[in-house]
């Protein structure tokens, strides 16, 4: 990369974080369901909720760890029944993403959460995919879907899910692995990832959110993933840090998620600067924005307010890494890199 980052007045950093083009690579679409939309869909579909009001539901968003969040997150997703529900949810997220200058969104979805309730696979994928196409046409955002397997379920269930989705193979670009991490190591899903690889699907997996560095090693070496979702526990293994840096394996880090799920005592304690300064291809993402207090730009803004020593150079690296690590066509990536450089040049001229 020959581009020199121009000198930027630190007072311009908040505006730059907002304006810079970025890719969001780690966002669970079911985690974008705002409480108001949960109640509206429950009413539309005649689904009974365990909470009496939006306020009561919001008050339940006090998490102590990943599992305490997942229990509420799966309950929230129970209001999704019709193709239009999936469409409306995804359009609402994509509108928010456009407002945050997200040029590319690679969106996770959890089909097993829906098929287990009797919702057809086509209902889920067609609704989400139509939203991606329409948002692309109307708002210019590039969006694609990544099908995630729930790791607390069996590999057989994951394999059945993949086979069931194959008639819609052209509507998703990859597979991922999410849900309860500890006790469900990546190698449990070796065969289903091998099958996905044969199908030329992109491969990603959550690893090292709460789980140990060993899970990151096995996501890389057993599953063959191209990116690690979270990965913040890598700092406990020096050899792993060197491997991630050498191979430019992107980590899709989610600062507000890590704060809300108590992965770090406070946002100020986040290790993102250590990861970046060790040469890892770190990106910033929102994970489940409706549950964790903000969309991607709020993640950037709060992070730069709280973590000491983050500069314009770090902002540029985070945005560039997100574009480089995306699975978008090279021609798009080249255009977004140029837009990113122009954005920084403009901020420098405003000195
Ligand atoms: N599903 C939704 N959000 C998740 C997270 N942060 N970790 C694992 N699975 C998830
Ligand atoms: Zn996640």
PDB file of N, CA and C in Angstrom, residues 124-193:
ATOM      1  N   UNK A 124     -36.853 -17.857   4.817  1.00  0.00           N
ATOM      2  CA  UNK A 124     -35.765 -17.112   5.452  1.00  0.00           C
ATOM      3  C   UNK A 124     -34.855 -16.496   4.377  1.00  0.00           C
ATOM      4  N   UNK A 125     -34.337 -17.353   3.509  1.00  0.00           N
ATOM      5  CA  UNK A 125     -33.303 -16.897   2.569  1.00  0.00           C
ATOM      6  C   UNK A 125     -33.888 -15.951   1.523  1.00  0.00           C
ATOM      7  N   UNK A 126     -35.077 -16.253   1.011  1.00  0.00           N
ATOM      8  CA  UNK A 126     -35.653 -15.375  -0.016  1.00  0.00           C
ATOM      9  C   UNK A 126     -35.948 -13.981   0.542  1.00  0.00           C
ATOM     10  N   UNK A 127     -36.460 -13.919   1.785  1.00  0.00           N
ATOM     11  CA  UNK A 127     -36.750 -12.610   2.387  1.00  0.00           C
ATOM     12  C   UNK A 127     -35.479 -11.791   2.575  1.00  0.00           C
ATOM     13  N   UNK A 128     -34.448 -12.421   3.125  1.00  0.00           N
ATOM     14  CA  UNK A 128     -33.187 -11.705   3.374  1.00  0.00           C
ATOM     15  C   UNK A 128     -32.524 -11.304   2.062  1.00  0.00           C
ATOM     16  N   UNK A 129     -32.543 -12.215   1.094  1.00  0.00           N
ATOM     17  CA  UNK A 129     -31.843 -11.952  -0.165  1.00  0.00           C
ATOM     18  C   UNK A 129     -32.522 -10.827  -0.946  1.00  0.00           C
ATOM     19  N   UNK A 130     -33.854 -10.830  -0.950  1.00  0.00           N
ATOM     20  CA  UNK A 130     -34.584  -9.772  -1.661  1.00  0.00           C
ATOM     21  C   UNK A 130     -34.256  -8.404  -1.050  1.00  0.00           C
ATOM     22  N   UNK A 131     -34.104  -8.364   0.258  1.00  0.00           N
ATOM     23  CA  UNK A 131     -33.740  -7.097   0.920  1.00  0.00           C
ATOM     24  C   UNK A 131     -32.351  -6.641   0.475  1.00  0.00           C
ATOM     25  N   UNK A 132     -31.416  -7.584   0.366  1.00  0.00           N
ATOM     26  CA  UNK A 132     -30.052  -7.227  -0.076  1.00  0.00           C
ATOM     27  C   UNK A 132     -30.082  -6.672  -1.500  1.00  0.00           C
ATOM     28  N   UNK A 133     -30.841  -7.327  -2.371  1.00  0.00           N
ATOM     29  CA  UNK A 133     -30.917  -6.884  -3.780  1.00  0.00           C
ATOM     30  C   UNK A 133     -31.556  -5.501  -3.859  1.00  0.00           C
ATOM     31  N   UNK A 134     -32.676  -5.312  -3.160  1.00  0.00           N
ATOM     32  CA  UNK A 134     -33.389  -4.019  -3.236  1.00  0.00           C
ATOM     33  C   UNK A 134     -32.538  -2.891  -2.645  1.00  0.00           C
ATOM     34  N   UNK A 135     -31.874  -3.155  -1.527  1.00  0.00           N
ATOM     35  CA  UNK A 135     -31.037  -2.106  -0.906  1.00  0.00           C
ATOM     36  C   UNK A 135     -29.872  -1.762  -1.833  1.00  0.00           C
ATOM     37  N   UNK A 136     -29.347  -2.762  -2.508  1.00  0.00           N
ATOM     38  CA  UNK A 136     -28.256  -2.514  -3.461  1.00  0.00           C
ATOM     39  C   UNK A 136     -28.721  -1.610  -4.589  1.00  0.00           C
ATOM     40  N   UNK A 137     -29.896  -1.934  -5.123  1.00  0.00           N
ATOM     41  CA  UNK A 137     -30.416  -1.164  -6.264  1.00  0.00           C
ATOM     42  C   UNK A 137     -30.794   0.255  -5.837  1.00  0.00           C
ATOM     43  N   UNK A 138     -31.454   0.378  -4.685  1.00  0.00           N
ATOM     44  CA  UNK A 138     -32.006   1.685  -4.296  1.00  0.00           C
ATOM     45  C   UNK A 138     -31.006   2.570  -3.558  1.00  0.00           C
ATOM     46  N   UNK A 139     -30.068   1.928  -2.822  1.00  0.00           N
ATOM     47  CA  UNK A 139     -29.186   2.745  -1.980  1.00  0.00           C
ATOM     48  C   UNK A 139     -27.703   2.565  -2.281  1.00  0.00           C
ATOM     49  N   UNK A 140     -27.400   1.629  -3.178  1.00  0.00           N
ATOM     50  CA  UNK A 140     -26.004   1.474  -3.603  1.00  0.00           C
ATOM     51  C   UNK A 140     -25.131   0.643  -2.672  1.00  0.00           C
ATOM     52  N   UNK A 141     -25.692   0.121  -1.581  1.00  0.00           N
ATOM     53  CA  UNK A 141     -24.876  -0.701  -0.679  1.00  0.00           C
ATOM     54  C   UNK A 141     -24.720  -2.100  -1.280  1.00  0.00           C
ATOM     55  N   UNK A 142     -23.538  -2.683  -1.121  1.00  0.00           N
ATOM     56  CA  UNK A 142     -23.289  -4.055  -1.559  1.00  0.00           C
ATOM     57  C   UNK A 142     -23.528  -4.957  -0.348  1.00  0.00           C
ATOM     58  N   UNK A 143     -24.411  -5.942  -0.489  1.00  0.00           N
ATOM     59  CA  UNK A 143     -24.752  -6.790   0.667  1.00  0.00           C
ATOM     60  C   UNK A 143     -24.813  -8.249   0.256  1.00  0.00           C
ATOM     61  N   UNK A 144     -24.353  -9.122   1.159  1.00  0.00           N
ATOM     62  CA  UNK A 144     -24.347 -10.562   0.891  1.00  0.00           C
ATOM     63  C   UNK A 144     -24.596 -11.317   2.193  1.00  0.00           C
ATOM     64  N   UNK A 145     -25.018 -12.574   2.048  1.00  0.00           N
ATOM     65  CA  UNK A 145     -25.447 -13.371   3.206  1.00  0.00           C
ATOM     66  C   UNK A 145     -24.461 -14.491   3.526  1.00  0.00           C
ATOM     67  N   UNK A 146     -24.266 -14.742   4.818  1.00  0.00           N
ATOM     68  CA  UNK A 146     -23.446 -15.871   5.296  1.00  0.00           C
ATOM     69  C   UNK A 146     -24.306 -16.707   6.243  1.00  0.00           C
ATOM     70  N   UNK A 147     -24.480 -17.965   5.884  1.00  0.00           N
ATOM     71  CA  UNK A 147     -25.336 -18.884   6.653  1.00  0.00           C
ATOM     72  C   UNK A 147     -24.528 -19.441   7.831  1.00  0.00           C
ATOM     73  N   UNK A 148     -25.025 -19.230   9.055  1.00  0.00           N
ATOM     74  CA  UNK A 148     -24.299 -19.716  10.234  1.00  0.00           C
ATOM     75  C   UNK A 148     -24.936 -20.970  10.816  1.00  0.00           C
ATOM     76  N   UNK A 149     -24.090 -21.893  11.233  1.00  0.00           N
ATOM     77  CA  UNK A 149     -24.545 -23.088  11.959  1.00  0.00           C
ATOM     78  C   UNK A 149     -24.491 -22.782  13.461  1.00  0.00           C
ATOM     79  N   UNK A 150     -25.500 -23.297  14.179  1.00  0.00           N
ATOM     80  CA  UNK A 150     -25.524 -23.131  15.644  1.00  0.00           C
ATOM     81  C   UNK A 150     -24.665 -24.230  16.257  1.00  0.00           C
ATOM     82  N   UNK A 151     -23.583 -23.820  16.924  1.00  0.00           N
ATOM     83  CA  UNK A 151     -22.599 -24.819  17.386  1.00  0.00           C
ATOM     84  C   UNK A 151     -23.074 -25.603  18.602  1.00  0.00           C
ATOM     85  N   UNK A 152     -24.136 -25.150  19.288  1.00  0.00           N
ATOM     86  CA  UNK A 152     -24.642 -25.950  20.420  1.00  0.00           C
ATOM     87  C   UNK A 152     -25.472 -27.135  19.904  1.00  0.00           C
ATOM     88  N   UNK A 153     -25.800 -27.135  18.611  1.00  0.00           N
ATOM     89  CA  UNK A 153     -26.510 -28.283  18.013  1.00  0.00           C
ATOM     90  C   UNK A 153     -25.473 -29.222  17.379  1.00  0.00           C
ATOM     91  N   UNK A 154     -25.958 -30.373  16.873  1.00  0.00           N
ATOM     92  CA  UNK A 154     -25.029 -31.394  16.370  1.00  0.00           C
ATOM     93  C   UNK A 154     -24.489 -31.046  14.980  1.00  0.00           C
ATOM     94  N   UNK A 155     -23.416 -31.744  14.605  1.00  0.00           N
ATOM     95  CA  UNK A 155     -22.906 -31.571  13.248  1.00  0.00           C
ATOM     96  C   UNK A 155     -23.902 -32.131  12.226  1.00  0.00           C
ATOM     97  N   UNK A 156     -24.632 -33.177  12.615  1.00  0.00           N
ATOM     98  CA  UNK A 156     -25.642 -33.751  11.686  1.00  0.00           C
ATOM     99  C   UNK A 156     -26.695 -32.683  11.363  1.00  0.00           C
ATOM    100  N   UNK A 157     -27.118 -31.948  12.373  1.00  0.00           N
ATOM    101  CA  UNK A 157     -28.109 -30.888  12.150  1.00  0.00           C
ATOM    102  C   UNK A 157     -27.533 -29.804  11.219  1.00  0.00           C
ATOM    103  N   UNK A 158     -26.269 -29.467  11.422  1.00  0.00           N
ATOM    104  CA  UNK A 158     -25.621 -28.469  10.548  1.00  0.00           C
ATOM    105  C   UNK A 158     -25.575 -28.993   9.112  1.00  0.00           C
ATOM    106  N   UNK A 159     -25.225 -30.263   8.959  1.00  0.00           N
ATOM    107  CA  UNK A 159     -25.107 -30.845   7.608  1.00  0.00           C
ATOM    108  C   UNK A 159     -26.476 -30.855   6.914  1.00  0.00           C
ATOM    109  N   UNK A 160     -27.524 -31.223   7.665  1.00  0.00           N
ATOM    110  CA  UNK A 160     -28.883 -31.215   7.083  1.00  0.00           C
ATOM    111  C   UNK A 160     -29.263 -29.793   6.659  1.00  0.00           C
ATOM    112  N   UNK A 161     -28.880 -28.828   7.500  1.00  0.00           N
ATOM    113  CA  UNK A 161     -29.193 -27.416   7.212  1.00  0.00           C
ATOM    114  C   UNK A 161     -28.514 -26.970   5.921  1.00  0.00           C
ATOM    115  N   UNK A 162     -27.242 -27.338   5.769  1.00  0.00           N
ATOM    116  CA  UNK A 162     -26.518 -26.966   4.549  1.00  0.00           C
ATOM    117  C   UNK A 162     -27.177 -27.597   3.323  1.00  0.00           C
ATOM    118  N   UNK A 163     -27.508 -28.877   3.421  1.00  0.00           N
ATOM    119  CA  UNK A 163     -28.118 -29.560   2.272  1.00  0.00           C
ATOM    120  C   UNK A 163     -29.471 -28.919   1.916  1.00  0.00           C
ATOM    121  N   UNK A 164     -30.213 -28.547   2.972  1.00  0.00           N
ATOM    122  CA  UNK A 164     -31.528 -27.935   2.757  1.00  0.00           C
ATOM    123  C   UNK A 164     -31.399 -26.561   2.079  1.00  0.00           C
ATOM    124  N   UNK A 165     -30.286 -25.888   2.325  1.00  0.00           N
ATOM    125  CA  UNK A 165     -30.096 -24.543   1.748  1.00  0.00           C
ATOM    126  C   UNK A 165     -29.539 -24.605   0.323  1.00  0.00           C
ATOM    127  N   UNK A 166     -29.055 -25.770  -0.091  1.00  0.00           N
ATOM    128  CA  UNK A 166     -28.346 -25.831  -1.379  1.00  0.00           C
ATOM    129  C   UNK A 166     -29.170 -25.432  -2.605  1.00  0.00           C
ATOM    130  N   UNK A 167     -30.486 -25.706  -2.633  1.00  0.00           N
ATOM    131  CA  UNK A 167     -31.251 -25.199  -3.786  1.00  0.00           C
ATOM    132  C   UNK A 167     -31.176 -23.668  -3.908  1.00  0.00           C
ATOM    133  N   UNK A 168     -30.789 -22.986  -2.814  1.00  0.00           N
ATOM    134  CA  UNK A 168     -30.677 -21.517  -2.822  1.00  0.00           C
ATOM    135  C   UNK A 168     -29.205 -21.083  -2.761  1.00  0.00           C
ATOM    136  N   UNK A 169     -28.325 -21.955  -3.225  1.00  0.00           N
ATOM    137  CA  UNK A 169     -26.870 -21.747  -3.123  1.00  0.00           C
ATOM    138  C   UNK A 169     -26.414 -20.399  -3.671  1.00  0.00           C
ATOM    139  N   UNK A 170     -27.087 -19.906  -4.717  1.00  0.00           N
ATOM    140  CA  UNK A 170     -26.647 -18.631  -5.305  1.00  0.00           C
ATOM    141  C   UNK A 170     -27.092 -17.420  -4.475  1.00  0.00           C
ATOM    142  N   UNK A 171     -27.794 -17.646  -3.378  1.00  0.00           N
ATOM    143  CA  UNK A 171     -28.272 -16.512  -2.571  1.00  0.00           C
ATOM    144  C   UNK A 171     -27.461 -16.317  -1.285  1.00  0.00           C
ATOM    145  N   UNK A 172     -26.425 -17.122  -1.064  1.00  0.00           N
ATOM    146  CA  UNK A 172     -25.510 -16.856   0.061  1.00  0.00           C
ATOM    147  C   UNK A 172     -24.087 -17.165  -0.391  1.00  0.00           C
ATOM    148  N   UNK A 173     -23.130 -16.482   0.261  1.00  0.00           N
ATOM    149  CA  UNK A 173     -21.743 -16.570  -0.231  1.00  0.00           C
ATOM    150  C   UNK A 173     -20.844 -17.415   0.658  1.00  0.00           C
ATOM    151  N   UNK A 174     -21.335 -17.778   1.846  1.00  0.00           N
ATOM    152  CA  UNK A 174     -20.446 -18.502   2.741  1.00  0.00           C
ATOM    153  C   UNK A 174     -21.179 -19.095   3.920  1.00  0.00           C
ATOM    154  N   UNK A 175     -20.404 -19.808   4.754  1.00  0.00           N
ATOM    155  CA  UNK A 175     -20.957 -20.357   5.997  1.00  0.00           C
ATOM    156  C   UNK A 175     -20.109 -19.888   7.173  1.00  0.00           C
ATOM    157  N   UNK A 176     -20.760 -19.826   8.343  1.00  0.00           N
ATOM    158  CA  UNK A 176     -20.091 -19.445   9.586  1.00  0.00           C
ATOM    159  C   UNK A 176     -20.545 -20.347  10.720  1.00  0.00           C
ATOM    160  N   UNK A 177     -20.006 -20.076  11.906  1.00  0.00           N
ATOM    161  CA  UNK A 177     -20.290 -20.902  13.086  1.00  0.00           C
ATOM    162  C   UNK A 177     -20.496 -19.961  14.264  1.00  0.00           C
ATOM    163  N   UNK A 178     -21.683 -20.045  14.905  1.00  0.00           N
ATOM    164  CA  UNK A 178     -21.938 -19.141  16.026  1.00  0.00           C
ATOM    165  C   UNK A 178     -22.680 -19.851  17.152  1.00  0.00           C
ATOM    166  N   UNK A 179     -23.210 -19.079  18.092  1.00  0.00           N
ATOM    167  CA  UNK A 179     -23.879 -19.561  19.308  1.00  0.00           C
ATOM    168  C   UNK A 179     -22.858 -19.929  20.394  1.00  0.00           C
ATOM    169  N   UNK A 180     -23.286 -20.737  21.377  1.00  0.00           N
ATOM    170  CA  UNK A 180     -22.502 -20.978  22.613  1.00  0.00           C
ATOM    171  C   UNK A 180     -21.134 -21.577  22.293  1.00  0.00           C
ATOM    172  N   UNK A 181     -20.062 -20.865  22.608  1.00  0.00           N
ATOM    173  CA  UNK A 181     -18.740 -21.296  22.134  1.00  0.00           C
ATOM    174  C   UNK A 181     -18.095 -22.368  23.021  1.00  0.00           C
ATOM    175  N   UNK A 182     -18.015 -22.076  24.329  1.00  0.00           N
ATOM    176  CA  UNK A 182     -17.237 -22.960  25.196  1.00  0.00           C
ATOM    177  C   UNK A 182     -17.907 -24.341  25.271  1.00  0.00           C
ATOM    178  N   UNK A 183     -17.113 -25.393  25.053  1.00  0.00           N
ATOM    179  CA  UNK A 183     -17.650 -26.762  25.038  1.00  0.00           C
ATOM    180  C   UNK A 183     -18.049 -27.225  23.640  1.00  0.00           C
ATOM    181  N   UNK A 184     -17.996 -26.303  22.659  1.00  0.00           N
ATOM    182  CA  UNK A 184     -18.357 -26.662  21.274  1.00  0.00           C
ATOM    183  C   UNK A 184     -17.240 -26.200  20.329  1.00  0.00           C
ATOM    184  N   UNK A 185     -16.095 -26.895  20.357  1.00  0.00           N
ATOM    185  CA  UNK A 185     -14.937 -26.455  19.566  1.00  0.00           C
ATOM    186  C   UNK A 185     -15.190 -26.574  18.070  1.00  0.00           C
ATOM    187  N   UNK A 186     -14.462 -25.793  17.281  1.00  0.00           N
ATOM    188  CA  UNK A 186     -14.668 -25.816  15.824  1.00  0.00           C
ATOM    189  C   UNK A 186     -14.587 -27.212  15.222  1.00  0.00           C
ATOM    190  N   UNK A 187     -13.672 -28.059  15.720  1.00  0.00           N
ATOM    191  CA  UNK A 187     -13.469 -29.375  15.087  1.00  0.00           C
ATOM    192  C   UNK A 187     -14.721 -30.248  15.103  1.00  0.00           C
ATOM    193  N   UNK A 188     -15.683 -29.913  15.982  1.00  0.00           N
ATOM    194  CA  UNK A 188     -16.968 -30.632  15.980  1.00  0.00           C
ATOM    195  C   UNK A 188     -17.649 -30.512  14.605  1.00  0.00           C
ATOM    196  N   UNK A 189     -17.275 -29.483  13.835  1.00  0.00           N
ATOM    197  CA  UNK A 189     -17.949 -29.210  12.548  1.00  0.00           C
ATOM    198  C   UNK A 189     -17.029 -29.421  11.346  1.00  0.00           C
ATOM    199  N   UNK A 190     -16.005 -30.267  11.526  1.00  0.00           N
ATOM    200  CA  UNK A 190     -14.996 -30.462  10.469  1.00  0.00           C
ATOM    201  C   UNK A 190     -15.633 -30.921   9.160  1.00  0.00           C
ATOM    202  N   UNK A 191     -16.557 -31.899   9.228  1.00  0.00           N
ATOM    203  CA  UNK A 191     -17.087 -32.460   7.975  1.00  0.00           C
ATOM    204  C   UNK A 191     -18.003 -31.477   7.245  1.00  0.00           C
ATOM    205  N   UNK A 192     -18.792 -30.725   8.004  1.00  0.00           N
ATOM    206  CA  UNK A 192     -19.719 -29.798   7.331  1.00  0.00           C
ATOM    207  C   UNK A 192     -18.942 -28.631   6.690  1.00  0.00           C
ATOM    208  N   UNK A 193     -17.848 -28.208   7.331  1.00  0.00           N
ATOM    209  CA  UNK A 193     -17.029 -27.166   6.704  1.00  0.00           C
ATOM    210  C   UNK A 193     -16.292 -27.714   5.479  1.00  0.00           C
TER     211      UNK A 193
END
